[in-house]
Tab-separated table of C-alpha atoms and ligand atoms in Angstrom:
chain	number	residue	atom	x	y	z
A	1	MET	CA	2.655	28.147	-0.616
A	2	GLN	CA	2.280	24.397	-0.321
A	3	LYS	CA	5.630	22.733	-0.900
A	4	ARG	CA	5.931	19.818	-3.301
A	5	PRO	CA	6.862	16.517	-1.650
A	6	LEU	CA	9.958	14.914	-3.166
A	7	LEU	CA	9.233	11.476	-1.739
A	8	GLY	CA	7.167	9.613	-4.322
A	9	LEU	CA	8.695	11.379	-7.336
A	10	THR	CA	10.146	9.153	-10.047
A	11	LEU	CA	13.631	9.804	-11.403
A	12	SER	CA	12.276	11.586	-14.468
A	13	GLU	CA	10.114	13.819	-12.258
A	14	LEU	CA	13.165	14.615	-10.092
A	15	GLN	CA	15.089	15.431	-13.285
A	16	ASN	CA	12.404	17.984	-14.146
A	17	VAL	CA	12.591	19.520	-10.673
A	18	VAL	CA	16.370	19.977	-10.795
A	19	LYS	CA	16.269	21.239	-14.378
A	20	ASN	CA	13.687	23.889	-13.470
A	21	LEU	CA	15.896	25.029	-10.575
A	22	GLY	CA	19.001	25.254	-12.791
A	23	MET	CA	20.734	22.451	-10.854
A	24	PRO	CA	23.006	19.942	-12.615
A	25	GLY	CA	21.238	16.901	-14.097
A	26	PHE	CA	23.127	14.423	-11.911
A	27	SER	CA	21.612	15.930	-8.741
A	28	ALA	CA	18.328	14.100	-9.559
A	29	LYS	CA	20.053	10.763	-8.906
A	30	GLN	CA	21.681	12.142	-5.773
A	31	ILE	CA	18.284	13.257	-4.448
A	32	ALA	CA	16.750	9.861	-5.298
A	33	SER	CA	19.508	8.174	-3.324
A	34	TRP	CA	18.876	10.420	-0.296
A	35	LEU	CA	15.148	9.710	-0.489
A	36	TYR	CA	14.967	6.000	-1.286
A	37	ASP	CA	18.288	4.595	-0.107
A	38	LYS	CA	19.360	6.782	2.803
A	39	LYS	CA	15.750	7.678	3.672
A	40	VAL	CA	16.396	11.182	4.963
A	41	THR	CA	13.586	13.266	6.410
A	42	SER	CA	14.908	16.739	5.498
A	43	ILE	CA	16.560	18.424	2.527
A	44	ASP	CA	19.278	19.732	4.894
A	45	GLU	CA	20.584	16.173	5.219
A	46	MET	CA	21.333	15.952	1.469
A	47	SER	CA	24.945	16.853	2.112
A	48	ASN	CA	26.346	16.264	-1.379
A	49	LEU	CA	24.128	19.028	-2.780
A	50	SER	CA	25.637	22.491	-2.432
A	51	LEU	CA	24.175	24.783	0.222
A	52	LYS	CA	22.886	27.018	-2.579
A	53	HIS	CA	21.083	24.145	-4.276
A	54	ARG	CA	19.641	22.856	-0.999
A	55	GLY	CA	18.346	26.379	-0.376
A	56	LEU	CA	16.733	26.541	-3.827
A	57	LEU	CA	15.168	23.121	-3.356
A	58	LYS	CA	13.825	24.018	0.100
A	59	GLU	CA	12.030	27.062	-1.295
A	60	ILE	CA	9.605	24.909	-3.280
A	61	CYS	CA	9.985	21.332	-2.026
A	62	GLU	CA	10.056	19.254	1.121
A	63	VAL	CA	10.873	15.593	1.695
A	64	GLY	CA	7.232	14.857	2.498
A	65	ALA	CA	7.676	11.919	4.896
A	66	GLU	CA	4.957	11.679	7.544
A	67	ALA	CA	4.878	9.151	10.382
A	68	PRO	CA	1.688	7.187	11.060
A	69	VAL	CA	-0.725	8.908	13.443
A	70	ASP	CA	-2.012	5.768	15.138
A	71	ALA	CA	-1.319	2.064	15.409
A	72	MET	CA	-3.132	-1.035	16.643
A	73	ARG	CA	-1.106	-4.066	17.564
A	74	SER	CA	-2.411	-7.616	17.349
A	75	LEU	CA	-1.357	-10.401	19.680
A	76	ASP	CA	0.003	-12.247	16.623
A	77	GLY	CA	2.405	-9.388	15.749
A	78	THR	CA	0.287	-7.822	12.983
A	79	VAL	CA	0.229	-4.023	13.265
A	80	LYS	CA	-2.303	-1.797	11.612
A	81	TYR	CA	-0.987	1.744	11.003
A	82	LEU	CA	-3.092	4.758	10.258
A	83	TYR	CA	-1.658	7.468	8.001
A	84	ARG	CA	-3.104	10.912	7.433
A	85	ALA	CA	-4.249	11.444	3.844
A	86	GLY	CA	-5.433	15.036	3.593
A	87	GLU	CA	-7.663	16.963	5.967
A	88	GLY	CA	-9.757	14.650	8.186
A	89	HIS	CA	-8.963	11.550	6.111
A	90	PHE	CA	-6.945	8.497	6.914
A	91	VAL	CA	-5.714	5.340	5.216
A	92	GLU	CA	-4.461	2.100	6.662
A	93	ALA	CA	-1.353	0.048	6.060
A	94	VAL	CA	-1.094	-3.353	7.718
A	95	TYR	CA	2.270	-4.831	8.676
A	96	ILE	CA	2.206	-8.638	8.779
A	97	PRO	CA	5.326	-10.412	10.078
A	98	ASP	CA	5.430	-14.131	9.357
A	99	GLY	CA	8.620	-16.072	10.078
A	100	ASP	CA	11.314	-14.748	7.786
A	101	ARG	CA	8.769	-12.788	5.719
A	102	ALA	CA	7.294	-9.413	6.567
A	103	THR	CA	4.569	-8.063	4.304
A	104	LEU	CA	3.020	-4.619	4.185
A	105	CYS	CA	-0.502	-4.265	2.838
A	106	VAL	CA	-0.626	-0.803	1.254
A	107	SER	CA	-3.620	1.428	0.392
A	108	SER	CA	-4.094	3.226	-2.915
A	109	GLN	CA	-7.195	5.379	-2.313
A	110	VAL	CA	-9.122	7.057	0.499
A	111	GLY	CA	-12.281	4.960	0.381
A	112	CYS	CA	-13.228	3.095	-2.770
A	113	LYS	CA	-15.796	3.251	-5.583
A	114	MET	CA	-16.140	-0.506	-6.023
A	115	LYS	CA	-18.708	-1.104	-3.256
A	116	CYS	CA	-17.867	-4.763	-2.652
A	117	LYS	CA	-20.531	-6.053	-0.305
A	118	PHE	CA	-18.106	-7.660	2.148
A	119	CYS	CA	-15.768	-4.679	2.551
A	120	MET	CA	-15.709	-1.878	5.098
A	121	THR	CA	-13.791	0.444	2.778
A	122	GLY	CA	-16.456	-0.067	0.108
A	123	LYS	CA	-19.005	1.207	2.607
A	124	GLN	CA	-17.012	4.424	3.136
A	125	GLY	CA	-17.573	5.441	-0.472
A	126	PHE	CA	-14.844	7.204	-2.424
A	127	THR	CA	-13.052	10.310	-1.196
A	128	ALA	CA	-9.755	10.678	-3.060
A	129	ASN	CA	-6.931	9.032	-4.915
A	130	LEU	CA	-3.686	8.777	-2.997
A	131	THR	CA	-0.676	10.427	-4.589
A	132	SER	CA	2.471	8.457	-5.221
A	133	ASN	CA	3.888	10.352	-2.219
A	134	GLN	CA	1.097	9.058	0.031
A	135	ILE	CA	1.540	5.505	-1.283
A	136	ILE	CA	5.336	5.442	-0.900
A	137	ASN	CA	5.107	7.156	2.488
A	138	GLN	CA	3.247	4.114	3.887
A	139	ILE	CA	6.447	2.144	3.230
A	140	ASN	CA	8.978	4.878	3.902
A	141	SER	CA	7.564	5.911	7.279
A	142	LEU	CA	6.785	2.430	8.532
A	143	PRO	CA	8.604	1.804	11.818
A	144	GLU	CA	9.486	-1.734	10.607
A	145	ARG	CA	10.506	-0.506	7.140
A	146	ASP	CA	13.884	-2.233	7.105
A	147	LYS	CA	12.344	-5.613	7.879
A	148	LEU	CA	9.944	-5.568	4.926
A	149	THR	CA	10.297	-8.375	2.410
A	150	ASN	CA	7.036	-7.962	0.459
A	151	VAL	CA	4.423	-5.386	-0.435
A	152	VAL	CA	0.853	-6.100	-1.487
A	153	MET	CA	-1.308	-3.353	-2.967
A	154	MET	CA	-4.325	-4.850	-1.302
A	155	GLY	CA	-5.322	-2.240	1.253
A	156	MET	CA	-7.988	0.423	0.910
A	157	GLY	CA	-9.015	1.327	-2.635
A	158	GLU	CA	-8.840	-0.205	-6.088
A	159	PRO	CA	-5.273	0.302	-7.408
A	160	LEU	CA	-6.282	0.137	-11.077
A	161	ASP	CA	-8.664	3.028	-10.455
A	162	ASN	CA	-5.641	5.170	-9.516
A	163	LEU	CA	-3.202	3.645	-11.940
A	164	ASP	CA	-0.992	6.643	-12.808
A	165	GLU	CA	0.009	7.176	-9.182
A	166	VAL	CA	0.191	3.443	-8.440
A	167	LEU	CA	2.500	2.829	-11.419
A	168	LYS	CA	4.801	5.615	-10.240
A	169	ALA	CA	4.943	4.051	-6.769
A	170	LEU	CA	5.629	0.595	-8.266
A	171	GLU	CA	8.409	2.085	-10.400
A	172	ILE	CA	10.026	3.563	-7.285
A	173	MET	CA	9.777	0.232	-5.444
A	174	THR	CA	11.357	-1.770	-8.263
A	175	SER	CA	13.856	0.604	-9.955
A	176	SER	CA	17.558	0.708	-9.236
A	177	TYR	CA	17.281	4.423	-8.316
A	178	GLY	CA	14.458	3.561	-5.861
A	179	TYR	CA	14.144	0.641	-3.436
A	180	ALA	CA	15.549	-1.733	-6.076
A	181	TRP	CA	13.218	-4.573	-5.061
A	182	SER	CA	12.550	-7.438	-7.407
A	183	PRO	CA	9.032	-7.106	-8.904
A	184	LYS	CA	8.462	-10.576	-7.436
A	185	ARG	CA	8.263	-8.930	-4.021
A	186	VAL	CA	5.293	-6.783	-5.004
A	187	THR	CA	1.719	-7.880	-5.758
A	188	LEU	CA	-1.108	-5.703	-7.008
A	189	SER	CA	-4.590	-6.917	-6.174
A	190	SER	CA	-7.596	-5.811	-8.198
A	191	VAL	CA	-11.248	-6.538	-8.860
A	192	GLY	CA	-10.220	-6.283	-12.522
A	193	LEU	CA	-10.988	-2.997	-14.271
A	194	LYS	CA	-11.192	-3.002	-18.021
A	195	LYS	CA	-9.400	0.308	-18.361
A	196	GLY	CA	-6.394	-0.448	-16.194
A	197	LEU	CA	-5.766	-4.180	-16.264
A	198	GLN	CA	-4.088	-4.435	-19.649
A	199	ARG	CA	-1.998	-1.331	-19.016
A	200	PHE	CA	-0.812	-2.662	-15.661
A	201	ILE	CA	0.176	-6.027	-17.156
A	202	GLU	CA	2.071	-4.337	-19.968
A	203	GLU	CA	3.772	-1.575	-17.978
A	204	SER	CA	4.707	-3.435	-14.788
A	205	ASP	CA	6.321	-6.784	-13.966
A	206	CYS	CA	4.817	-7.061	-10.486
A	207	HIS	CA	2.630	-10.010	-9.536
A	208	LEU	CA	-1.102	-9.785	-10.124
A	209	ALA	CA	-3.919	-11.017	-7.865
A	210	ILE	CA	-7.515	-10.839	-9.092
A	211	SER	CA	-10.336	-10.733	-6.534
A	212	LEU	CA	-12.593	-13.489	-7.787
A	213	HIS	CA	-14.820	-14.558	-4.863
A	214	SER	CA	-17.372	-16.320	-7.066
A	215	PRO	CA	-17.137	-18.097	-10.433
A	216	ILE	CA	-20.865	-17.530	-11.011
A	217	PRO	CA	-21.356	-14.153	-12.748
A	218	LEU	CA	-24.722	-13.387	-11.124
A	219	GLN	CA	-23.442	-14.145	-7.663
A	220	ARG	CA	-20.157	-12.300	-8.244
A	221	ARG	CA	-22.153	-9.296	-9.357
A	222	GLU	CA	-24.079	-9.370	-6.116
A	223	LEU	CA	-20.884	-9.533	-4.076
A	224	MET	CA	-18.888	-7.193	-6.316
A	225	PRO	CA	-20.769	-4.679	-8.476
A	226	ALA	CA	-17.601	-4.266	-10.604
A	227	GLU	CA	-18.558	-7.567	-12.279
A	228	LYS	CA	-21.197	-5.646	-14.211
A	229	ALA	CA	-18.672	-3.438	-15.987
A	230	PHE	CA	-16.013	-6.089	-16.587
A	231	PRO	CA	-17.225	-9.677	-16.104
A	232	ILE	CA	-14.858	-12.271	-14.703
A	233	THR	CA	-15.163	-14.335	-17.902
A	234	GLU	CA	-13.786	-11.371	-19.913
A	235	ILE	CA	-11.050	-10.772	-17.343
A	236	VAL	CA	-9.946	-14.390	-17.669
A	237	GLU	CA	-10.043	-14.157	-21.482
A	238	LEU	CA	-7.800	-11.081	-21.358
A	239	LEU	CA	-5.383	-12.817	-18.963
A	240	ARG	CA	-5.087	-15.770	-21.346
A	241	ASN	CA	-3.220	-13.455	-23.748
A	242	TYR	CA	-0.265	-13.168	-21.359
A	243	ASP	CA	2.383	-15.581	-20.142
A	244	PHE	CA	2.263	-16.164	-16.384
A	245	SER	CA	4.256	-19.368	-16.483
A	246	LYS	CA	7.626	-17.737	-15.717
A	247	GLN	CA	8.665	-15.223	-13.065
A	248	ARG	CA	5.426	-13.347	-12.867
A	249	ARG	CA	2.668	-14.865	-10.761
A	250	LEU	CA	-1.054	-14.696	-11.370
A	251	SER	CA	-3.303	-15.555	-8.458
A	252	PHE	CA	-6.991	-15.332	-7.679
A	253	GLU	CA	-8.298	-14.305	-4.275
A	254	TYR	CA	-11.336	-16.193	-3.092
A	255	ILE	CA	-13.036	-15.263	0.199
A	256	VAL	CA	-14.921	-18.313	1.377
A	257	PHE	CA	-18.361	-17.339	2.702
A	258	LYS	CA	-20.327	-19.873	4.691
A	259	GLY	CA	-23.196	-21.355	2.669
A	260	VAL	CA	-22.590	-18.914	-0.197
A	261	ASN	CA	-19.629	-20.012	-2.330
A	262	ASP	CA	-18.096	-22.826	-0.286
A	263	SER	CA	-19.546	-26.003	-1.811
A	264	LEU	CA	-18.509	-28.459	-4.503
A	265	PRO	CA	-20.448	-26.889	-7.428
A	266	TYR	CA	-18.444	-23.679	-6.884
A	267	ALA	CA	-15.159	-25.546	-6.875
A	268	LYS	CA	-16.177	-27.232	-10.136
A	269	GLU	CA	-17.104	-23.888	-11.723
A	270	LEU	CA	-13.750	-22.454	-10.628
A	271	LEU	CA	-11.927	-25.292	-12.360
A	272	LYS	CA	-13.959	-24.695	-15.501
A	273	LEU	CA	-13.356	-20.940	-15.477
A	274	LEU	CA	-9.606	-21.143	-14.925
A	275	ARG	CA	-8.821	-24.241	-16.979
A	276	GLY	CA	-5.490	-23.956	-18.776
A	277	LEU	CA	-4.487	-20.688	-17.079
A	278	ASP	CA	-1.173	-20.654	-15.209
A	279	CYS	CA	-2.388	-19.459	-11.835
A	280	ARG	CA	-3.072	-20.281	-8.222
A	281	ILE	CA	-5.972	-19.635	-5.878
A	282	ASN	CA	-5.693	-18.140	-2.400
A	283	LEU	CA	-8.617	-18.992	-0.167
A	284	ILE	CA	-9.226	-16.305	2.429
A	285	ARG	CA	-11.159	-16.523	5.646
A	286	PHE	CA	-13.768	-13.820	5.992
A	287	HIS	CA	-13.477	-11.364	8.896
A	288	ALA	CA	-17.049	-10.478	9.852
A	289	ILE	CA	-17.858	-6.782	9.577
A	290	PRO	CA	-20.721	-4.863	11.177
A	291	GLY	CA	-23.961	-4.635	9.214
A	292	VAL	CA	-23.048	-7.313	6.659
A	293	ASN	CA	-24.989	-10.516	6.561
A	294	LEU	CA	-22.096	-12.801	5.588
A	295	GLU	CA	-20.152	-15.308	7.628
A	296	GLY	CA	-16.822	-16.984	7.087
A	297	ALA	CA	-16.755	-20.694	6.264
A	298	ASP	CA	-15.207	-22.998	8.878
A	299	MET	CA	-11.725	-24.417	8.494
A	300	GLU	CA	-12.949	-27.917	7.673
A	301	THR	CA	-14.992	-26.648	4.711
A	302	MET	CA	-12.090	-24.517	3.486
A	303	THR	CA	-9.673	-27.422	3.704
A	304	ALA	CA	-12.035	-29.682	1.733
A	305	PHE	CA	-12.466	-26.931	-0.880
A	306	ARG	CA	-8.696	-26.491	-1.162
A	307	ASP	CA	-8.048	-30.222	-1.402
A	308	TYR	CA	-10.630	-30.659	-4.151
A	309	LEU	CA	-9.111	-27.867	-6.259
A	310	THR	CA	-5.538	-29.008	-5.677
A	311	SER	CA	-6.368	-32.616	-6.506
A	312	HIS	CA	-7.822	-31.396	-9.799
A	313	GLY	CA	-4.654	-29.539	-10.755
A	314	LEU	CA	-5.384	-26.019	-9.486
A	315	PHE	CA	-2.755	-25.057	-6.916
A	316	THR	CA	-4.683	-23.674	-3.945
A	317	THR	CA	-3.590	-22.276	-0.596
A	318	ILE	CA	-5.441	-21.085	2.474
A	319	ARG	CA	-4.179	-17.727	3.606
A	320	SER	CA	-3.606	-17.712	7.332
A	321	SER	CA	-5.866	-15.356	9.149
A	322	ARG	CA	-3.980	-12.549	10.854
A	323	GLY	CA	-4.799	-9.709	13.209
A	324	GLU	CA	-8.409	-10.669	13.853
A	325	ASP	CA	-8.241	-9.085	17.301
A	326	ILE	CA	-7.440	-5.683	15.769
A	327	PHE	CA	-9.985	-5.840	12.942
A	328	ALA	CA	-7.450	-6.331	10.172
A	329	ALA	CA	-10.263	-6.295	7.603
A	330	CYS	CA	-9.456	-3.271	5.505
A	331	GLY	CA	-11.176	-0.004	6.273
A	332	MET	CA	-12.213	-0.678	9.887
A	333	LEU	CA	-9.723	1.569	11.677
A	334	SER	CA	-9.857	4.441	9.217
A	335	THR	CA	-13.664	4.413	9.291
A	336	ALA	CA	-13.583	4.638	13.087
A	337	LYS	CA	-11.007	7.453	12.981
A	338	GLN	CA	-12.978	9.419	10.390
A	339	GLU	CA	-16.142	9.116	12.504
A	340	GLU	CA	-14.187	10.228	15.597
A	341	ASN	CA	-12.899	13.228	13.662
A	342	LYS	CA	-16.404	14.155	12.523
A	343	GLU	CA	-17.621	13.996	16.130
A	344	GLU	CA	-14.795	16.277	17.212
A	345	LEU	CA	-15.782	18.781	14.535
A	346	ILE	CA	-19.480	18.813	15.522
B	1	LIG	S1	-12.615	-5.035	-1.509
B	1	LIG	FE1	-11.129	-3.649	-2.457
B	1	LIG	S2	-12.124	-3.053	-4.389
B	1	LIG	FE2	-13.767	-3.930	-3.101
B	1	LIG	S3	-14.678	-2.137	-2.047
B	1	LIG	FE3	-13.046	-2.990	-0.724
B	1	LIG	S4	-11.239	-1.780	-1.202
B	1	LIG	FE4	-12.684	-1.508	-2.880
């Protein structure tokens, strides 16, 4: 019988587990503390549970922590880790140290349905949703776990397309029984899905980043087919109903493609689209990927683009490019590993 992983369970789910085993209610909090504070790897280590209760728990559950199976290290300190996610499948988590910050980019799905033209994961197609266990394990089993200051749900997959599991993982990150991080340390990035966006905003306090990439609907649709189902103009209208002027930050991600969306008319359209919204824009340099006819804009163009937006009142930053030598663009390593696995099976 497959044992149920405890790591990734919320407090109320742990309460159900202990109740079903006839254990006292308070043991749920004790287990949460062993999992998320003391970060044990076996039930035997949960020494304030009686031997009888540990035995009962071990019959049906396990901790469910699994170390990464591979890692690629960049000269700039970025490390891309590969985690197993079911038979023959892998997901990536990218550790990005930067001065006194250390960010982990976490995956939410194996593959992705969104098919963004510029993305390697989109080319993989969709295989499966990650469970909350598989999402939290990327943090829990990270060798640099104790150095982490921030998490971005910006890895493989569309988090709003797996919202139940993602919300559980976010609850664990930000609750006092879990990692007890401020929601300001966690950002969820999304193309903007009609079904999940409103629920996420209302049920979580974490920061939100919307992948924008073009203010022109037709062009955005070409780059990101998700535009068809939920146009950026409607996303922005929905966002206008919420207050992002206080703790919670709203940002828009904008990959700058050479000769595609990097000129003045695009900057002007961006200003028009986002006028009056409390937000910022992050310009991102494009990492070229095989088989995709898109190039990244040069630094001079990006700087001019940023300066134009900032001088017109839209706070804009250029995200520093990290890990280029290890293909930090999401989906590259897992695609290679999956192919390697297929070859081994043939
Ligand atoms: S960019 Fe994100 S949403 Fe688009 S295909 Fe890649 S993983 Fe999916």
